[in-house]
Amino acid sequence: MEKSSKKNYQDILRTPFVLLFYIVGSIIVGNSLWILVMSKNGQPLTIILGFGLLFVGFVFATFRR
């Protein structure tokens, strides 16, 4: 009983963090793509970081289930 309620609490606690990962990651990717479009040389490191964040968020969401 106590264990299941703790799991539910963890689910509620975990969801906003995963959502935050996706939001931050997509904002970084969006900004990077905008920079890439505006200045032709762009910033590949920022794009890699952004996709890395999205991937980490996805893996975190999948394996914490």
Tab-separated table of C-alpha atoms in Angstrom:
chain	number	residue	atom	x	y	z
A	1	MET	CA	0.000	0.000	0.000
A	2	GLU	CA	2.661	2.465	1.095
A	3	LYS	CA	4.950	1.465	-1.784
A	4	SER	CA	2.275	2.047	-4.460
A	5	SER	CA	1.398	5.491	-3.056
A	6	LYS	CA	5.106	6.369	-3.110
A	7	LYS	CA	5.301	5.245	-6.750
A	8	ASN	CA	2.310	7.444	-7.664
A	9	TYR	CA	3.979	10.383	-5.924
A	10	GLN	CA	7.179	9.739	-7.882
A	11	ASP	CA	5.186	9.599	-11.146
A	12	ILE	CA	3.578	12.967	-10.390
A	13	LEU	CA	6.946	14.401	-9.361
A	14	ARG	CA	8.752	13.008	-12.410
A	15	THR	CA	6.392	14.207	-15.171
A	16	PRO	CA	7.080	17.981	-14.908
A	17	PHE	CA	10.837	17.359	-14.941
A	18	VAL	CA	10.611	15.282	-18.134
A	19	LEU	CA	8.389	17.966	-19.643
A	20	LEU	CA	10.968	20.581	-18.603
A	21	PHE	CA	13.711	18.547	-20.323
A	22	TYR	CA	11.684	18.507	-23.555
A	23	ILE	CA	10.818	22.233	-23.343
A	24	VAL	CA	14.408	23.314	-22.621
A	25	GLY	CA	15.770	20.978	-25.293
A	26	SER	CA	13.335	22.156	-27.955
A	27	ILE	CA	14.004	25.826	-27.085
A	28	ILE	CA	17.764	25.241	-27.446
A	29	VAL	CA	17.275	23.395	-30.754
A	30	GLY	CA	14.934	26.127	-32.007
A	31	ASN	CA	17.380	28.891	-31.085
A	32	SER	CA	20.265	26.948	-32.636
A	33	LEU	CA	18.363	26.436	-35.900
A	34	TRP	CA	17.436	30.148	-35.937
A	35	ILE	CA	21.116	31.082	-35.405
A	36	LEU	CA	22.086	28.590	-38.127
A	37	VAL	CA	19.598	30.177	-40.553
A	38	MET	CA	20.562	33.777	-39.678
A	39	SER	CA	24.358	33.368	-39.699
A	40	LYS	CA	25.472	30.843	-42.312
A	41	ASN	CA	28.284	29.293	-40.202
A	42	GLY	CA	25.951	28.595	-37.240
A	43	GLN	CA	26.789	26.893	-33.951
A	44	PRO	CA	26.888	23.067	-34.274
A	45	LEU	CA	27.829	22.587	-30.597
A	46	THR	CA	24.612	24.252	-29.414
A	47	ILE	CA	22.534	22.059	-31.751
A	48	ILE	CA	24.319	18.910	-30.523
A	49	LEU	CA	23.710	20.052	-26.928
A	50	GLY	CA	20.027	20.617	-27.683
A	51	PHE	CA	19.517	17.200	-29.258
A	52	GLY	CA	21.542	15.683	-26.407
A	53	LEU	CA	19.137	17.246	-23.896
A	54	LEU	CA	16.128	15.887	-25.808
A	55	PHE	CA	17.715	12.431	-25.976
A	56	VAL	CA	18.567	12.464	-22.254
A	57	GLY	CA	14.991	13.524	-21.483
A	58	PHE	CA	13.588	10.737	-23.650
A	59	VAL	CA	15.877	8.070	-22.159
A	60	PHE	CA	15.109	9.349	-18.650
A	61	ALA	CA	11.369	9.160	-19.338
A	62	THR	CA	11.639	5.659	-20.820
A	63	PHE	CA	13.872	3.982	-18.250
A	64	ARG	CA	12.343	5.555	-15.130
A	65	ARG	CA	8.967	3.945	-15.908
